[in-house]
CSV table of C-alpha atoms in Angstrom, one decimal:
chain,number,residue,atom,x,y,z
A,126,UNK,CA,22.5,7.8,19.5
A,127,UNK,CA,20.2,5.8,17.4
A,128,UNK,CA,17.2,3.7,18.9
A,129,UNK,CA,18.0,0.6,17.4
A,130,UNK,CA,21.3,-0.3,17.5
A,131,UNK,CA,21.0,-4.1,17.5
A,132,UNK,CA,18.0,-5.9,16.1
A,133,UNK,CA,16.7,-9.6,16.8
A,134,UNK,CA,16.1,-12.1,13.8
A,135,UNK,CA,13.1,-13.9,14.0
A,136,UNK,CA,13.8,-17.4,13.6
A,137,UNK,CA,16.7,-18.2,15.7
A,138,UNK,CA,17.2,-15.1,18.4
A,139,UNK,CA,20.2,-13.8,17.5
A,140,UNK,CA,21.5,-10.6,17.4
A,141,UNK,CA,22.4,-8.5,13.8
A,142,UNK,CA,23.7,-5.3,13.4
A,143,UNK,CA,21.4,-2.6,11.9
A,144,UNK,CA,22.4,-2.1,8.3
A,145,UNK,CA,21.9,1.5,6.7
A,146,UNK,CA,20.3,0.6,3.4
A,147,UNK,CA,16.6,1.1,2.4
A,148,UNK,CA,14.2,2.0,-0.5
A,149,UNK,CA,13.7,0.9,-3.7
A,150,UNK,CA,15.1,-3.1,-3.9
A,151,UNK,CA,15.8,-3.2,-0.2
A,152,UNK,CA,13.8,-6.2,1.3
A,153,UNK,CA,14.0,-8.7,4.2
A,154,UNK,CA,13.4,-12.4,4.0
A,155,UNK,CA,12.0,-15.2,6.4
A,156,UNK,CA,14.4,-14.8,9.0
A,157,UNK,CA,14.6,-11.1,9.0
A,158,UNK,CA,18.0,-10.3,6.8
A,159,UNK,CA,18.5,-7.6,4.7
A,160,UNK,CA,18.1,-8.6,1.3
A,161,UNK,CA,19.1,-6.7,-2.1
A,162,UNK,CA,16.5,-7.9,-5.2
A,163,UNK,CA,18.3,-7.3,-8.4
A,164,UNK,CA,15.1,-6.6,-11.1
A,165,UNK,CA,17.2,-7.3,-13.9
A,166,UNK,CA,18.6,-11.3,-12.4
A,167,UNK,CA,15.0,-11.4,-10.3
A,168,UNK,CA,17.5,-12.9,-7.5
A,169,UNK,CA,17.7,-11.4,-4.1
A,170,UNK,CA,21.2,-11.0,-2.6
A,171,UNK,CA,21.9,-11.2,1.2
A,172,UNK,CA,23.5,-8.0,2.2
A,173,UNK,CA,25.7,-9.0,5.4
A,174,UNK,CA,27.1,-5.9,7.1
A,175,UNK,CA,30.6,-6.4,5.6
A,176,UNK,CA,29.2,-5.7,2.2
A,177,UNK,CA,27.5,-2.9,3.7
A,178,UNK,CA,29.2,0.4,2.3
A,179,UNK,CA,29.7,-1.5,-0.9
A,180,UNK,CA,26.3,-2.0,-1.4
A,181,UNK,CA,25.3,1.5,-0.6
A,182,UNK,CA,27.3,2.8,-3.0
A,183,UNK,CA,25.8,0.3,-6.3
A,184,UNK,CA,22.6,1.3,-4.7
A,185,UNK,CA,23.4,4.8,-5.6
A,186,UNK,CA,25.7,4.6,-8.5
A,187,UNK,CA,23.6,6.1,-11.2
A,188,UNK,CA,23.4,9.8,-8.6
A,189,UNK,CA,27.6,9.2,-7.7
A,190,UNK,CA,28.2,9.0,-11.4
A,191,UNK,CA,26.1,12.0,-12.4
A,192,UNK,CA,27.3,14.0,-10.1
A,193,UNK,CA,30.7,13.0,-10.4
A,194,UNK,CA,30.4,14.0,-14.5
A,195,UNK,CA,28.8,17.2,-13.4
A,196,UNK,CA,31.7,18.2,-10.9
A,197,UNK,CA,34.3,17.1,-14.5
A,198,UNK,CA,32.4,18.9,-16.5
A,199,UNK,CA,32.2,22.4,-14.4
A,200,UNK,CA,35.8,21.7,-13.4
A,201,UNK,CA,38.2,20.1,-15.8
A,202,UNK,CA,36.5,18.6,-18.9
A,203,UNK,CA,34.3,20.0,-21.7
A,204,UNK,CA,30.4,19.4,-21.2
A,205,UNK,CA,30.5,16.8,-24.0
A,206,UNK,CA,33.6,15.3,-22.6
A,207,UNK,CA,32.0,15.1,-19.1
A,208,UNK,CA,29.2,13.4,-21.0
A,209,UNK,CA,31.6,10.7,-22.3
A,210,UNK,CA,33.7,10.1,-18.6
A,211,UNK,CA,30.4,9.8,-17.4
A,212,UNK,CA,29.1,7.3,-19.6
A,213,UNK,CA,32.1,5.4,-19.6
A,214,UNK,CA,32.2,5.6,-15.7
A,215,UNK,CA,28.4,4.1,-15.3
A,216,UNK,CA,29.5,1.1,-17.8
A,217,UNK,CA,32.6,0.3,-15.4
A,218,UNK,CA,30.4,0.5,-12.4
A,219,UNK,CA,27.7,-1.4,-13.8
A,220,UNK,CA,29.9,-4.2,-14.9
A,221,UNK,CA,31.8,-4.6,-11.5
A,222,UNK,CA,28.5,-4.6,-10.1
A,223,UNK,CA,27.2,-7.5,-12.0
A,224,UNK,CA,30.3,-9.2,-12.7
A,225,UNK,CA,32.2,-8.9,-9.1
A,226,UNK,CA,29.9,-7.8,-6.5
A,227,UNK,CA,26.6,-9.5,-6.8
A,228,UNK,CA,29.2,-12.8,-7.6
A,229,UNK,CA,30.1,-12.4,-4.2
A,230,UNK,CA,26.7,-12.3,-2.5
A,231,UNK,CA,24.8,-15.2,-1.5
A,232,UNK,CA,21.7,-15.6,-3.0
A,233,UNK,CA,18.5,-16.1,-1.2
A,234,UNK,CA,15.5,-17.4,-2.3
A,235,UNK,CA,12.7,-16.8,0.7
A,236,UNK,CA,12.1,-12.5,-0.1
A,237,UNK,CA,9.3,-11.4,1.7
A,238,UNK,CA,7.8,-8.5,-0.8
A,239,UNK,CA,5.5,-7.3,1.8
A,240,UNK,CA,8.6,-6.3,3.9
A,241,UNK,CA,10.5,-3.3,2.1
A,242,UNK,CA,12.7,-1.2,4.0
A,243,UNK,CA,11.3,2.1,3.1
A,244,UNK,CA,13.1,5.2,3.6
A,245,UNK,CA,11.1,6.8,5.8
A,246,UNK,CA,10.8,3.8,8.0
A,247,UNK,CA,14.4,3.7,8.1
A,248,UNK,CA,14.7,7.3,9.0
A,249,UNK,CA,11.8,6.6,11.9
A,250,UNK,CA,13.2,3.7,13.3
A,251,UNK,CA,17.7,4.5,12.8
A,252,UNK,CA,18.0,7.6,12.6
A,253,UNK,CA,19.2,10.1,15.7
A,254,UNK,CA,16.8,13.1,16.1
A,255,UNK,CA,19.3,15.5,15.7
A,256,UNK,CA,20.9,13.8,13.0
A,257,UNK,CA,17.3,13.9,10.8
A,258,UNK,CA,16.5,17.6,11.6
A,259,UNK,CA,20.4,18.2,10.0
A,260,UNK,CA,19.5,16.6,7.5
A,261,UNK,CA,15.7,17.7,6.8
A,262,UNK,CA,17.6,21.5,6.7
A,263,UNK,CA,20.6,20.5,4.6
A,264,UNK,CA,18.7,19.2,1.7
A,265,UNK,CA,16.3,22.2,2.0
A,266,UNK,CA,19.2,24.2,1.7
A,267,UNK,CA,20.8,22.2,-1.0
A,268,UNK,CA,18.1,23.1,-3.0
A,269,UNK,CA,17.4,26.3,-2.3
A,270,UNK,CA,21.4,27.2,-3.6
A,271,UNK,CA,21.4,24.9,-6.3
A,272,UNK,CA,18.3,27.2,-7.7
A,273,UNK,CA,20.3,30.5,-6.9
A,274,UNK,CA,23.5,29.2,-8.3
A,275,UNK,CA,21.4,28.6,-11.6
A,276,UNK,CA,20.2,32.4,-11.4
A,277,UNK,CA,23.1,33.9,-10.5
A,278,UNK,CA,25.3,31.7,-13.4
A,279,UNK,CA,22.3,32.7,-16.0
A,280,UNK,CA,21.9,28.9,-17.3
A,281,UNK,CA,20.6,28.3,-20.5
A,282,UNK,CA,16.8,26.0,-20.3
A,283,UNK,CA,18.7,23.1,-20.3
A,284,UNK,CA,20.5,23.8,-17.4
A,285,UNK,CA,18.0,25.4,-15.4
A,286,UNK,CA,15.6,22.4,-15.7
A,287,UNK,CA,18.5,20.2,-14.8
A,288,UNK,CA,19.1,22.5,-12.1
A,289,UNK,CA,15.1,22.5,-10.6
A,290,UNK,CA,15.2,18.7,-10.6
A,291,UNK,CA,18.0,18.3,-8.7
A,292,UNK,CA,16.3,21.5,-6.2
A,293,UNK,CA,13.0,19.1,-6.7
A,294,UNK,CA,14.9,16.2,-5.3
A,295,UNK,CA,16.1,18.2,-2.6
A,296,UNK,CA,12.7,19.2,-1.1
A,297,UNK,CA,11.1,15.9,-1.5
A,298,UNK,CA,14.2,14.5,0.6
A,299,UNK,CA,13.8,17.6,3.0
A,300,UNK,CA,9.8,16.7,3.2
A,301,UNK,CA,10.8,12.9,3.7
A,302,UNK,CA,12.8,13.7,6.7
A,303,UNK,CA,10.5,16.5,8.3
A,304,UNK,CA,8.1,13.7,8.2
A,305,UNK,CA,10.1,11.4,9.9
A,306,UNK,CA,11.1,13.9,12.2
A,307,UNK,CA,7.4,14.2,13.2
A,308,UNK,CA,6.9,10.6,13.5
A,309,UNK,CA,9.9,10.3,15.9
A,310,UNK,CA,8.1,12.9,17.8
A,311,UNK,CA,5.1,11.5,18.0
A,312,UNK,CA,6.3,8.1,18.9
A,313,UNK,CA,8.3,9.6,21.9
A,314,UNK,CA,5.5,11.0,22.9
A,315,UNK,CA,3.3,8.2,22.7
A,316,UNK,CA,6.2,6.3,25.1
A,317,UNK,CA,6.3,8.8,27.4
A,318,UNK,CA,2.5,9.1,27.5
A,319,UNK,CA,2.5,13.0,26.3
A,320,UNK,CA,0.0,14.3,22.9
């Protein structure tokens, strides 16, 4: 169960639902919303929890994409053609991103830059316990078998640096939420007044 369910806005008392975005362009404004800043526009754009999954996934379209190319291109397409679905796949997302979704987004002007929802704040503070220690071992894992999947396939150098990035991205995510794991630890133990 996560420890914050529910959270209060600021300004007026009500009640919002958590929403499960954070990092990199995730702020809040005055009254405690979550807000998405487009660098590009340099608007922010109220996330509502309706808009929710949406969001998540133009948050992560650019890893969706490539992965999706890589999983064409070591299933049904050539490598260069995987290149082209791919590139041809970001272009369609990024438009419908611009063009459709942000239209439907109300802007906001008051962003409070000091507030980012970081990551591991998120993890600390929505995460269930069990739920981070799954993850914290799955990414771990994920890159431990990407890195033997490039040994045992015998990729060339290009391949095998593409494959230790991906491993690289695994252990920082694995690190992220071992960290967090600690910090939900610690803070359970601060409430119940063990060190």
């Amino acid at each position: 169960m996560s420890r914050k369910l529910v959270k209060q806005t600021e300004d007026n008392g009500k009640a919002r639902e958590s929403i499960r975005l954070s990092g990199r362009n995730i702020y809040t404004d005055k009254q405690n919303r979550t807000i998405y800043y487009d660098w590009v526009t340099k608007q922010g754009y109220l996330i509502e929890k309706k808009n929710e999954n949406a969001a998540l996934f133009y948050k992560n379209r650019f890893a969706v994409i490539l992965m999706a190319a890589i999983l064409l291109g070591a299933t049904f397409l050539t490598v260069p053609q995987a290149v082209v679905a791919g590139a041809v796949m970001l272009v369609l997302a990024e438009l419908t991103f611009r063009l459709s979704f942000l239209k439907k987004l109300e802007p906001v002007k008051d962003i409070d830059f000091e507030k980012r929802v970081s990551g591991l704040q998120y993890i600390v503070t929505e995460k269930p316990k069990g739920r981070v220690l799954l993850l914290a071992v799955l990414y771990l894992l994920l890159a431990v078998l990407v890195i033997l999947n490039a040994v045992d396939q015998d990729y060339g150098t290009g391949l095998m640096v593409f494959s230790g990035c991906i491993a690289a991205i695994g252990v920082y995510f694995s690190v992220l939420h071992f960290v967090g794991l600690a910090k939900i630890s610690q803070n359970e133990n601060k409430k119940t007044g063990r060190k």
